[in-house]
Coordinates of C-alpha atoms in Angstrom, one line a residue:
M1 CA 47.2 101.7 45.5
A2 CA 46.6 100.0 48.8
F3 CA 49.4 97.5 48.1
A4 CA 51.8 100.2 47.0
G5 CA 51.1 102.1 50.2
K6 CA 51.9 99.0 52.3
V7 CA 55.2 98.5 50.4
W8 CA 56.1 102.1 50.9
R9 CA 55.4 101.9 54.6
L10 CA 57.5 98.7 54.8
L11 CA 60.4 100.4 53.0
V12 CA 60.1 103.4 55.4
G13 CA 60.1 101.1 58.4
I14 CA 63.2 99.2 57.1
K15 CA 64.9 102.6 56.5
D16 CA 64.1 103.8 60.0
A17 CA 65.2 100.5 61.5
L18 CA 68.5 100.7 59.7
A19 CA 69.0 104.3 60.8
L20 CA 68.5 103.3 64.4
I21 CA 70.9 100.4 64.1
F22 CA 73.6 102.5 62.5
L23 CA 73.0 105.2 65.2
L24 CA 73.4 102.5 67.9
L25 CA 76.5 101.2 66.3
F26 CA 77.9 104.8 66.1
F27 CA 77.4 105.4 69.8
L28 CA 78.9 101.9 70.6
A29 CA 81.9 102.8 68.6
L30 CA 82.2 106.2 70.2
F31 CA 82.0 104.5 73.7
A32 CA 84.7 102.1 72.6
V33 CA 86.9 105.0 71.5
L34 CA 86.4 106.9 74.8
S35 CA 87.0 103.9 76.9
A36 CA 90.0 102.6 75.1
R37 CA 93.1 101.9 77.1
P38 CA 96.8 101.7 76.2
N39 CA 98.0 98.2 75.3
P40 CA 100.5 96.9 77.8
G41 CA 101.9 94.7 75.1
M42 CA 103.5 97.8 73.6
V43 CA 106.2 97.7 76.2
R44 CA 109.5 97.1 74.6
D45 CA 113.1 96.8 75.6
G46 CA 115.1 100.0 75.5
A47 CA 114.5 103.4 77.0
L48 CA 111.4 104.7 78.8
L49 CA 110.4 107.8 76.8
L50 CA 108.7 110.4 79.1
D51 CA 107.5 113.0 76.7
I52 CA 105.7 115.2 79.2
N53 CA 103.6 117.4 76.9
G54 CA 101.5 119.3 79.4
S55 CA 101.3 120.0 83.1
V56 CA 101.7 118.0 86.3
V57 CA 98.8 118.0 88.6
E58 CA 97.5 116.1 91.7
E59 CA 94.3 114.8 90.1
V60 CA 93.7 114.6 86.4
A61 CA 90.5 116.4 85.3
P62 CA 88.3 114.4 82.9
I63 CA 87.8 115.5 79.3
D64 CA 84.3 116.5 78.1
P65 CA 84.2 114.4 74.9
L66 CA 81.3 116.3 73.4
Q67 CA 83.0 119.7 73.9
A68 CA 86.2 118.3 72.5
L69 CA 84.5 117.0 69.4
I70 CA 82.7 120.2 68.8
S71 CA 85.7 122.4 69.3
Q72 CA 88.1 119.9 67.6
T73 CA 90.6 120.7 70.4
L74 CA 91.6 119.0 73.6
P75 CA 92.6 120.9 76.8
V76 CA 96.3 120.8 77.9
R77 CA 97.1 117.3 78.9
E78 CA 97.5 116.7 82.6
Y79 CA 99.8 114.1 84.2
A80 CA 99.1 112.9 87.8
A81 CA 102.3 113.4 89.8
R82 CA 102.0 110.0 91.5
D83 CA 101.6 108.2 88.2
L84 CA 104.9 109.8 86.9
V85 CA 106.6 108.8 90.1
R86 CA 105.3 105.3 90.0
A87 CA 106.3 105.0 86.3
I88 CA 109.9 106.1 87.0
D89 CA 110.3 104.0 90.1
E90 CA 109.0 100.8 88.4
A91 CA 111.3 101.5 85.4
A92 CA 114.3 101.7 87.7
G93 CA 113.9 98.1 88.7
D94 CA 112.7 96.6 85.4
D95 CA 115.3 94.9 83.3
R96 CA 113.5 95.9 80.1
I97 CA 114.3 99.6 80.7
D98 CA 117.9 100.6 80.2
A99 CA 117.6 104.3 80.2
L100 CA 115.2 107.2 80.7
A101 CA 114.6 109.7 77.9
L102 CA 113.0 112.8 79.3
D103 CA 111.6 115.1 76.7
L104 CA 110.6 118.4 78.3
T105 CA 109.9 120.5 75.2
G106 CA 106.1 120.6 75.9
F107 CA 106.4 120.6 79.6
L108 CA 104.3 123.3 81.3
G109 CA 105.4 122.8 84.9
G110 CA 103.7 121.9 88.1
G111 CA 103.6 122.6 91.8
A112 CA 106.8 122.8 94.0
V113 CA 105.9 119.6 95.9
H114 CA 105.2 117.7 92.8
M115 CA 108.4 118.8 91.2
A116 CA 110.3 117.6 94.3
E117 CA 108.5 114.2 94.2
I118 CA 109.4 113.6 90.6
S119 CA 113.0 114.8 91.2
G120 CA 113.3 112.2 94.0
A121 CA 112.1 109.5 91.6
L122 CA 114.7 110.6 89.0
D123 CA 117.4 110.3 91.6
R124 CA 116.3 106.8 92.5
F125 CA 116.3 105.9 88.8
G126 CA 119.9 107.2 88.5
A127 CA 120.9 105.3 91.7
A128 CA 120.0 102.1 89.8
D129 CA 122.9 102.8 87.4
K130 CA 120.6 103.7 84.6
P131 CA 121.3 106.9 82.6
I132 CA 118.8 109.8 82.1
Y133 CA 118.9 111.9 79.0
A134 CA 117.0 115.2 79.1
Y135 CA 116.1 117.3 76.1
A136 CA 114.1 120.5 75.6
Y137 CA 113.9 123.2 73.0
A138 CA 114.0 125.7 75.9
Y139 CA 114.0 125.2 79.7
S140 CA 112.2 127.3 82.3
D141 CA 112.3 126.9 86.1
D142 CA 110.3 123.7 86.5
S143 CA 111.8 121.9 83.5
M144 CA 115.3 122.9 84.5
L145 CA 114.6 121.5 88.0
L146 CA 113.8 118.1 86.5
A147 CA 116.6 118.2 83.9
A148 CA 119.2 118.9 86.6
H149 CA 118.7 115.3 87.7
A150 CA 119.7 113.9 84.3
D151 CA 123.1 112.6 83.4
E152 CA 123.0 114.6 80.1
V153 CA 121.0 117.7 79.6
W154 CA 120.5 118.6 75.9
V155 CA 119.2 121.9 74.5
D156 CA 118.3 122.8 71.0
P157 CA 120.7 125.3 69.2
M158 CA 117.7 127.7 68.8
G159 CA 116.8 127.4 72.5
G160 CA 118.3 128.0 75.9
V161 CA 117.5 128.3 79.6
A162 CA 115.5 131.1 81.2
I163 CA 115.5 131.0 85.0
M164 CA 113.0 133.5 86.3
G165 CA 112.5 132.6 89.9
P166 CA 109.2 132.8 91.8
G167 CA 107.4 136.1 92.0
G168 CA 105.8 138.8 89.8
E169 CA 102.9 141.2 89.9
S170 CA 99.2 140.8 90.2
P171 CA 96.3 143.0 89.2
Y172 CA 94.6 145.4 91.7
F173 CA 91.1 146.7 90.8
D174 CA 90.5 149.5 93.3
Q175 CA 91.0 152.4 91.0
A176 CA 89.1 150.7 88.2
L177 CA 86.1 150.1 90.5
E178 CA 86.3 153.7 91.6
R179 CA 86.3 154.9 88.0
F180 CA 83.2 152.8 87.2
N181 CA 81.5 153.7 90.5
I182 CA 81.3 150.1 91.6
T183 CA 81.4 149.5 95.3
A184 CA 83.3 146.4 96.7
N185 CA 81.6 145.6 100.0
V186 CA 84.4 143.8 102.0
Y187 CA 84.0 141.8 105.2
R188 CA 87.1 140.0 106.5
V189 CA 88.9 138.8 109.6
G190 CA 92.7 138.5 109.6
T191 CA 95.5 141.1 109.4
Y192 CA 97.2 139.0 106.7
K193 CA 94.0 137.9 104.9
S194 CA 95.0 139.7 101.7
A195 CA 92.6 138.0 99.3
V196 CA 90.4 141.1 99.4
E197 CA 93.1 143.6 98.8
P198 CA 92.8 143.6 95.0
Y199 CA 89.4 145.1 95.4
T200 CA 90.2 147.6 98.2
Q201 CA 93.5 149.1 97.2
S202 CA 95.9 149.7 94.4
G203 CA 98.9 147.7 95.7
M204 CA 100.0 145.2 98.4
S205 CA 99.7 146.1 102.0
P206 CA 102.9 145.9 104.1
E207 CA 101.6 142.8 105.9
A208 CA 100.8 141.0 102.6
R209 CA 104.2 142.1 101.2
E210 CA 106.0 140.7 104.3
N211 CA 104.2 137.4 104.1
L212 CA 104.7 136.9 100.4
S213 CA 108.3 137.9 100.5
Q214 CA 109.0 135.3 103.1
L215 CA 107.2 132.6 101.1
L216 CA 109.0 133.5 97.8
A217 CA 112.4 133.5 99.5
T218 CA 111.7 130.0 101.0
L219 CA 110.6 128.5 97.7
W220 CA 113.5 130.2 95.8
Q221 CA 115.9 128.8 98.3
E222 CA 114.4 125.3 98.0
W223 CA 114.6 125.4 94.2
R224 CA 118.2 126.6 94.2
A225 CA 119.2 123.9 96.8
N226 CA 117.5 121.2 94.7
V227 CA 119.2 122.2 91.4
T228 CA 122.6 122.8 93.0
S229 CA 122.6 119.5 94.8
A230 CA 121.8 117.6 91.6
R231 CA 124.0 119.8 89.4
P232 CA 126.8 121.4 91.3
Q233 CA 128.4 123.0 88.2
A234 CA 125.3 125.1 87.5
D235 CA 126.0 128.8 88.2
I236 CA 122.6 130.1 89.2
D237 CA 123.9 133.5 90.3
L238 CA 125.5 134.1 86.9
V239 CA 122.2 133.5 85.0
T240 CA 120.0 135.5 87.4
E241 CA 122.0 138.4 88.7
D242 CA 123.6 139.8 85.5
V243 CA 121.5 138.4 82.6
A244 CA 122.7 140.9 80.0
G245 CA 126.4 140.3 80.9
W246 CA 125.9 136.6 80.9
L247 CA 124.4 136.6 77.5
A248 CA 126.8 139.1 76.0
A249 CA 129.7 136.8 77.0
S250 CA 128.3 134.2 74.5
N251 CA 127.5 136.8 71.8
N252 CA 123.8 136.6 72.9
D253 CA 123.6 133.0 71.9
I254 CA 121.3 131.7 74.7
A255 CA 122.1 128.0 74.1
Q256 CA 125.9 128.7 74.3
A257 CA 125.4 130.8 77.4
S258 CA 123.4 128.0 79.0
L259 CA 126.3 125.6 78.3
A260 CA 128.8 128.1 79.7
A261 CA 126.8 128.4 82.9
G262 CA 126.8 124.7 83.4
L263 CA 123.0 124.4 83.0
V264 CA 123.2 122.1 80.0
D265 CA 125.8 119.5 78.8
R266 CA 125.1 119.3 75.0
I267 CA 123.7 121.5 72.3
G268 CA 121.9 119.6 69.6
T269 CA 118.6 118.9 67.9
R270 CA 116.1 116.4 69.0
V271 CA 117.3 114.1 66.2
E272 CA 120.8 114.2 67.5
W273 CA 119.6 113.6 71.0
G274 CA 117.7 110.6 69.8
E275 CA 120.7 109.2 68.0
R276 CA 122.8 109.6 71.2
I277 CA 120.2 107.5 73.1
A278 CA 120.0 104.9 70.2
N279 CA 123.8 104.4 70.6
E280 CA 123.1 103.2 74.2
V281 CA 119.8 101.3 73.9
G282 CA 119.6 100.4 70.3
E283 CA 117.6 101.7 67.3
D284 CA 113.9 101.5 66.9
E285 CA 113.1 98.5 64.7
W286 CA 109.6 99.7 64.1
S287 CA 110.4 103.2 62.9
D288 CA 112.7 104.8 60.3
E289 CA 112.2 108.3 61.5
P290 CA 115.4 110.3 62.2
G291 CA 116.3 110.3 65.8
S292 CA 114.1 107.3 66.8
F293 CA 115.4 104.8 69.3
A294 CA 114.1 101.7 71.0
S295 CA 111.6 102.9 73.5
T296 CA 108.4 102.4 75.4
L297 CA 106.0 105.3 75.7
Y298 CA 104.6 106.5 79.0
D299 CA 100.9 105.4 78.5
P300 CA 101.5 101.7 77.7
W301 CA 104.2 101.6 80.3
L302 CA 101.9 103.0 83.0
A303 CA 99.2 100.5 81.9
D304 CA 101.7 97.7 82.3
V305 CA 102.8 98.9 85.7
N306 CA 99.2 99.3 87.0
R307 CA 98.3 95.8 85.7
S308 CA 101.2 94.3 87.6
L309 CA 100.4 95.9 90.9
E310 CA 99.5 93.4 93.6
F311 CA 98.0 94.2 97.0
G312 CA 97.5 92.1 100.1
N313 CA 94.0 91.4 101.3
E314 CA 94.4 91.8 105.0
G315 CA 93.5 95.5 105.1
R316 CA 92.2 98.5 103.2
I317 CA 93.6 102.1 103.3
A318 CA 91.4 104.6 101.4
V319 CA 92.8 107.8 99.9
V320 CA 90.4 110.7 99.1
T321 CA 91.8 113.6 97.0
V322 CA 90.8 117.2 97.6
D323 CA 92.3 118.9 94.6
G324 CA 91.7 122.5 93.5
E325 CA 89.4 125.2 94.8
I326 CA 86.7 124.1 97.1
S327 CA 83.1 124.7 96.0
D328 CA 79.8 123.5 97.3
G329 CA 78.7 121.3 94.4
E330 CA 79.7 118.3 92.3
A331 CA 82.8 119.7 90.6
G332 CA 85.7 117.4 89.9
P333 CA 87.8 115.3 89.7
G334 CA 90.5 117.9 89.3
S335 CA 88.5 120.4 91.4
A336 CA 87.1 120.1 94.9
G337 CA 83.3 119.9 94.7
A338 CA 82.3 119.3 98.3
A339 CA 79.1 117.4 97.6
R340 CA 81.0 114.9 95.4
I341 CA 83.8 114.4 97.9
A342 CA 81.4 114.0 100.8
R343 CA 79.5 111.4 98.8
L344 CA 82.7 109.4 98.1
L345 CA 83.6 109.5 101.8
D346 CA 80.1 108.5 102.9
N347 CA 80.0 105.6 100.4
A348 CA 83.3 104.3 101.9
L349 CA 81.8 104.2 105.4
D350 CA 80.6 100.6 104.7
D351 CA 83.9 99.4 103.3
N352 CA 85.4 98.4 106.7
L353 CA 88.4 100.7 106.1
D354 CA 91.5 100.3 108.3
G355 CA 92.6 103.8 107.6
L356 CA 91.8 107.0 105.7
V357 CA 94.3 109.4 104.1
V358 CA 93.0 112.8 102.9
R359 CA 95.3 114.1 100.2
V360 CA 94.9 117.9 100.1
N361 CA 96.1 120.1 97.3
S362 CA 93.8 123.1 97.7
P363 CA 94.1 126.9 98.4
G364 CA 90.7 126.8 100.0
G365 CA 87.3 128.0 98.8
T366 CA 83.9 128.4 100.3
V367 CA 83.5 128.0 104.0
T368 CA 80.4 125.9 103.6
G369 CA 82.1 123.5 101.2
S370 CA 85.1 123.2 103.5
E371 CA 82.8 122.3 106.4
T372 CA 80.9 119.8 104.3
I373 CA 84.1 117.9 103.6
R374 CA 85.3 118.2 107.2
R375 CA 82.1 116.7 108.6
A376 CA 82.3 113.8 106.1
I377 CA 85.9 113.1 107.3
M378 CA 84.7 113.3 111.0
R379 CA 82.1 110.6 110.3
H380 CA 85.1 108.3 109.6
R381 CA 86.8 109.5 112.8
D382 CA 83.6 108.8 114.8
A383 CA 83.5 105.3 113.3
G384 CA 87.0 104.6 114.7
T385 CA 89.0 104.9 111.4
P386 CA 92.5 106.4 111.8
V387 CA 92.7 109.5 109.7
A388 CA 95.8 111.2 108.3
V389 CA 96.1 114.3 106.1
S390 CA 98.8 114.5 103.4
M391 CA 99.4 118.0 102.1
A392 CA 100.7 118.5 98.6
N393 CA 101.5 122.0 97.1
Y394 CA 98.8 123.8 99.0
A395 CA 96.6 123.1 102.0
A396 CA 95.7 126.6 102.9
S397 CA 92.7 128.4 104.3
G398 CA 89.8 126.1 103.5
G399 CA 92.4 123.4 102.7
Y400 CA 93.6 123.6 106.3
W401 CA 90.0 123.7 107.6
I402 CA 89.4 120.2 106.2
A403 CA 92.7 119.0 107.7
T404 CA 91.6 119.7 111.2
P405 CA 90.0 116.2 111.8
A406 CA 93.3 114.5 111.2
E407 CA 95.2 112.6 113.9
R408 CA 98.4 113.2 112.0
I409 CA 99.2 115.9 109.4
F410 CA 102.0 115.3 106.9
A411 CA 103.5 118.1 104.7
E412 CA 106.6 118.9 102.7
P413 CA 109.0 121.9 103.1
E414 CA 107.6 123.4 99.9
T415 CA 104.0 123.0 101.1
L416 CA 102.0 126.2 101.6
T417 CA 99.6 126.0 104.5
G418 CA 97.9 128.0 107.2
S419 CA 96.1 131.1 105.9
I420 CA 93.6 130.8 108.8
G421 CA 91.1 133.5 108.0
V422 CA 87.9 134.2 106.1
F423 CA 86.5 137.0 104.0
L424 CA 83.5 138.0 101.9
V425 CA 83.4 140.4 99.0
V426 CA 80.1 141.5 97.4
P427 CA 79.8 144.2 94.7
S428 CA 77.1 146.8 94.6
F429 CA 76.2 149.2 91.8
E430 CA 74.2 152.1 93.4
D431 CA 76.8 154.8 92.4
L432 CA 77.1 153.4 88.8
L433 CA 73.4 153.3 88.3
A434 CA 72.9 156.8 89.8
E435 CA 75.5 158.2 87.3
Y436 CA 73.2 157.0 84.5
G437 CA 70.0 158.3 86.1
V438 CA 68.8 154.9 87.4
T439 CA 67.3 155.2 90.9
T440 CA 65.7 152.8 93.3
D441 CA 62.8 153.2 95.7
G442 CA 60.6 151.0 97.7
V443 CA 59.2 150.2 101.2
R444 CA 61.1 148.4 104.0
T445 CA 59.6 146.9 107.1
T446 CA 63.1 146.3 108.7
G447 CA 66.7 147.3 107.9
L448 CA 67.2 144.0 106.3
S449 CA 64.2 144.0 104.0
G450 CA 65.5 143.4 100.4
Q451 CA 69.1 143.1 101.6
P452 CA 71.8 142.7 100.5
D453 CA 70.7 145.0 97.6
I454 CA 73.4 145.2 95.0
L455 CA 71.4 147.9 93.1
A456 CA 70.5 150.3 96.0
G457 CA 73.5 149.5 98.3
F458 CA 73.7 147.9 101.6
T459 CA 72.1 149.1 104.8
P460 CA 74.0 149.4 108.1
E461 CA 72.0 146.4 109.3
A462 CA 73.1 144.3 106.3
D463 CA 76.7 145.3 106.9
A464 CA 76.4 144.3 110.5
V465 CA 75.0 140.8 109.7
L466 CA 77.6 140.1 107.0
Q467 CA 80.5 141.2 109.2
A468 CA 79.1 139.2 112.1
S469 CA 78.8 136.1 109.9
T470 CA 82.3 136.5 108.7
E471 CA 83.7 136.9 112.3
N472 CA 81.6 133.9 113.5
F473 CA 83.1 131.7 110.8
Y474 CA 86.6 132.9 111.8
S475 CA 85.9 132.0 115.4
R476 CA 84.7 128.6 114.3
F477 CA 87.9 128.2 112.3
L478 CA 90.0 129.1 115.3
A479 CA 88.1 126.6 117.5
L480 CA 88.7 123.8 115.0
V481 CA 92.4 124.6 114.8
A482 CA 92.7 124.9 118.6
Q483 CA 91.0 121.5 119.2
S484 CA 93.0 119.8 116.4
R485 CA 96.4 121.1 117.4
N486 CA 95.7 121.0 121.2
I487 CA 96.3 124.7 121.7
T488 CA 94.3 127.6 123.0
P489 CA 92.1 129.7 120.7
A490 CA 94.3 132.7 121.5
R491 CA 97.3 130.8 120.2
A492 CA 95.4 129.7 117.1
D493 CA 94.6 133.4 116.5
E494 CA 98.3 134.2 116.7
L495 CA 99.0 131.5 114.1
G496 CA 96.0 132.6 112.1
Q497 CA 95.1 136.2 111.0
G498 CA 95.3 134.9 107.4
R499 CA 99.1 134.4 107.4
V500 CA 100.4 131.7 105.0
W501 CA 103.3 129.5 106.2
D502 CA 105.7 127.3 104.3
G503 CA 105.9 123.6 105.4
G504 CA 109.1 124.1 107.5
A505 CA 107.6 127.0 109.5
A506 CA 104.3 125.2 109.9
R507 CA 106.0 122.2 111.3
Q508 CA 107.9 124.3 113.8
L509 CA 104.7 126.1 114.8
G510 CA 102.8 122.8 115.2
L511 CA 100.4 123.3 112.4
V512 CA 101.7 120.1 110.8
D513 CA 103.2 117.1 112.6
Q514 CA 106.0 115.9 110.4
F515 CA 107.5 116.0 106.9
G516 CA 106.5 113.2 104.6
D517 CA 104.8 112.4 101.3
L518 CA 101.6 110.6 100.5
D519 CA 103.3 107.2 101.0
A520 CA 104.4 108.3 104.5
A521 CA 100.9 109.2 105.4
I522 CA 99.6 105.8 104.1
A523 CA 102.2 104.0 106.0
W524 CA 101.3 105.8 109.2
A525 CA 97.6 104.9 108.7
A526 CA 98.5 101.3 108.1
G527 CA 100.7 101.3 111.2
R528 CA 97.9 102.6 113.3
A529 CA 95.8 99.7 112.1
D530 CA 98.6 97.2 112.9
L531 CA 99.0 96.3 109.2
E532 CA 102.3 95.1 107.9
E533 CA 103.8 96.5 104.7
G534 CA 102.5 94.8 101.6
S535 CA 99.5 93.3 103.5
Y536 CA 97.0 96.0 102.6
E537 CA 95.3 97.5 99.6
V538 CA 95.4 101.2 98.9
R539 CA 92.2 102.4 97.2
F540 CA 91.8 105.9 95.7
L541 CA 88.2 106.9 96.1
G542 CA 86.4 108.2 93.0
E543 CA 86.3 107.3 89.4
E544 CA 89.5 106.9 87.5
A545 CA 90.1 109.7 85.0
A546 CA 89.7 108.7 81.4
T547 CA 92.9 107.9 79.5
Y548 CA 94.3 110.3 76.9
D549 CA 95.5 107.4 74.8
T550 CA 92.3 107.0 72.9
L551 CA 91.4 107.3 69.3
L552 CA 89.6 110.6 70.1
A553 CA 92.9 112.0 71.5
Q554 CA 94.8 110.8 68.5
L555 CA 92.4 112.3 66.1
L556 CA 92.4 115.7 67.8
M557 CA 96.0 115.9 68.9
G558 CA 97.7 113.8 66.2
D559 CA 100.8 111.7 66.9
D560 CA 102.1 112.9 70.3
T561 CA 105.6 111.8 69.5
A562 CA 105.8 113.9 66.3
R563 CA 106.4 117.1 68.2
E564 CA 106.0 120.6 66.8
E565 CA 109.0 122.5 68.0
S566 CA 107.8 125.9 66.8
G567 CA 106.7 128.2 69.5
S568 CA 108.9 126.4 72.1
D569 CA 111.8 128.8 72.3
V570 CA 112.8 131.1 75.2
A571 CA 110.5 133.9 74.0
S572 CA 107.5 131.6 74.1
I573 CA 108.1 130.9 77.8
F574 CA 107.7 134.6 78.5
A575 CA 104.7 134.8 76.2
R576 CA 102.9 132.0 78.1
R577 CA 103.5 133.9 81.4
E578 CA 102.0 137.1 79.9
V579 CA 98.9 135.1 78.8
A580 CA 98.6 133.8 82.3
R581 CA 98.8 137.3 83.7
L582 CA 96.0 138.4 81.4
G583 CA 94.0 135.5 82.8
Q584 CA 94.5 136.8 86.3
V585 CA 92.7 140.0 85.4
I586 CA 89.7 138.1 84.0
D587 CA 89.8 135.7 87.0
G588 CA 89.8 138.7 89.4
I589 CA 86.7 140.2 87.8
D590 CA 85.0 136.8 87.7
R591 CA 85.6 136.4 91.4
L592 CA 84.2 139.8 92.3
M593 CA 81.0 139.0 90.4
A594 CA 80.6 135.4 91.6
M595 CA 79.3 136.3 95.1
E596 CA 79.9 132.8 96.3
G597 CA 79.5 133.4 100.1
V598 CA 82.1 133.6 102.8
Q599 CA 85.4 132.4 101.6
A600 CA 88.3 130.6 103.3
R601 CA 90.8 131.0 100.4
C602 CA 94.5 131.8 100.1
L603 CA 95.4 134.6 97.7
E604 CA 99.2 134.0 98.0
C605 CA 98.7 130.5 96.7
A606 CA 97.5 132.0 93.4
L607 CA 100.7 134.1 93.2
L608 CA 103.2 131.4 93.7
P609 CA 104.6 128.8 91.3
G610 CA 102.4 125.9 90.2
R611 CA 99.2 127.5 91.3
T612 CA 96.4 125.0 91.7
R613 CA 93.7 124.5 89.1
E614 CA 90.7 126.5 90.0
T615 CA 87.0 126.0 89.3
S616 CA 85.1 128.6 87.4
P617 CA 82.9 130.9 89.4
S618 CA 79.2 130.3 89.0
T619 CA 78.8 133.8 87.4
G620 CA 81.3 134.4 84.7
T621 CA 82.5 137.6 83.1
G622 CA 79.8 137.4 80.4
S623 CA 77.1 139.1 82.4
W624 CA 79.7 141.6 83.9
L625 CA 81.2 142.6 80.5
S626 CA 77.8 142.7 78.8
L627 CA 76.5 145.1 81.5
L628 CA 79.4 147.5 80.9
A629 CA 78.9 147.2 77.2
R630 CA 75.2 148.1 77.5
L631 CA 76.1 151.1 79.7
G632 CA 78.7 152.3 77.2
L633 CA 81.6 151.6 79.5
D634 CA 83.4 148.9 77.6

């Protein structure tokens, strides 16, 4: 029996060891899957196929692999605007690439500045005497803007073009809060600081309407100018001013109507579009699928481009990205966690940088997070490093707060900036609880004991402290702007009051120094350091986002080139907008319940095209909705 027991224990030990080995091999294989990179050797002669199946962003957010495996789904793919621009520019000068195939069927859009940057790259590609062929099942504003720069614009016979223009409506919660006896305690500074209005009234104030109308008119004018310049035959007035008459003239065939309006050149399926490109660049020797053509996909092309980049070693210019809503913690990449960004900046203090460029694409966020990032930037200024700020789609409110240390601020005409103002919104439930017989009682030693009390309501002393804190932050904001722009605090107040400015107005008012993209800001920083072009390295601070071209992505998404065209017609464009509007309602409730402290955030930025990605508040709707459910108010 003793011998049998020893044998049994030996077998169990062998089994456990094998289990551990297989478990280790599994995790090693999983790591290999998640860290796989596209093979640059997949670059072939022919066309560069840009199948942009997702949205364009400033900074790609990483995928949570565990969540993706559990849910068996991946989030919408994100494409960094600068990567797309680099890919197109490099293809323009590469003899292996004869044409650009731009498939926009799954394109979900991006910010106005990003669209302008990509449009510029498409123009440079066309200037190299290489054709661009665009295709989509249906085009909306952003996809039409890019397609306008193509030599041939194709649309599916079942699709068409829907030009909507910027604007729309947003939810206001004042009457709902009144119905449920919820008090929104609001503290703000700024006539135009309209971020609190959804909780205090049932519609836009005249000041907010004036400001937003001006911004929308500017963006709409820029969009029209871009499309008309690239495609003079496009009749924008026809497709926006008398939609019913425009469609009726083509028997309500949207594709034919789009052709008649000069928005597209050819009506045909994706297979026919592919055959047209194959006639120019050759057929795909590796595929017998209908409509295939000799091509290189985006991911392997970008990998090849990045591998071939060479930098000089005489200097170093660092770029730190502040993308998304500013919070106090470690959020990001793809959202602006102040602690994470400050750590990146501090770690770079020992890198002997010759220049620092802060790329801002943010509508603001918490005042404390904004100040944390500003102080980290100032540590580089104090060390003698030239600092420039490059504004993307948004650099408003807290986004402008962190721009104040810059020696030079660059923006684009489509940039939204300013929104110099602060606010605080805290809900309280004393009336709601009283309606259900819930009362509160206790003993206070001062007017601030137990305050702010969201169950019993706020005392006058608490109101005074919160309003004073908000006004103090605003005064601090004005002082930073005045010092940065070399103006008086009174003038900073005139430019502030929460008003949002487009890039052109901001330049005229002195809130930004000059028009220019990220490359212009980098060149300025290099010039301040007396570095010649090509003699310095540009380093983006932070970890590189994981690639989507992995076995995990392929398992969950399938073959990205085998596109599902269902749900891509004109009606689906409207449906996506309505889903987004529903998200605004949930987001508004989330924000009220989050109670994240004094905010320097731009509401208008959330109402305009290409709104920036936002971080989730620390307190979601779960507790809020469950509270209503328990009280019988759902």
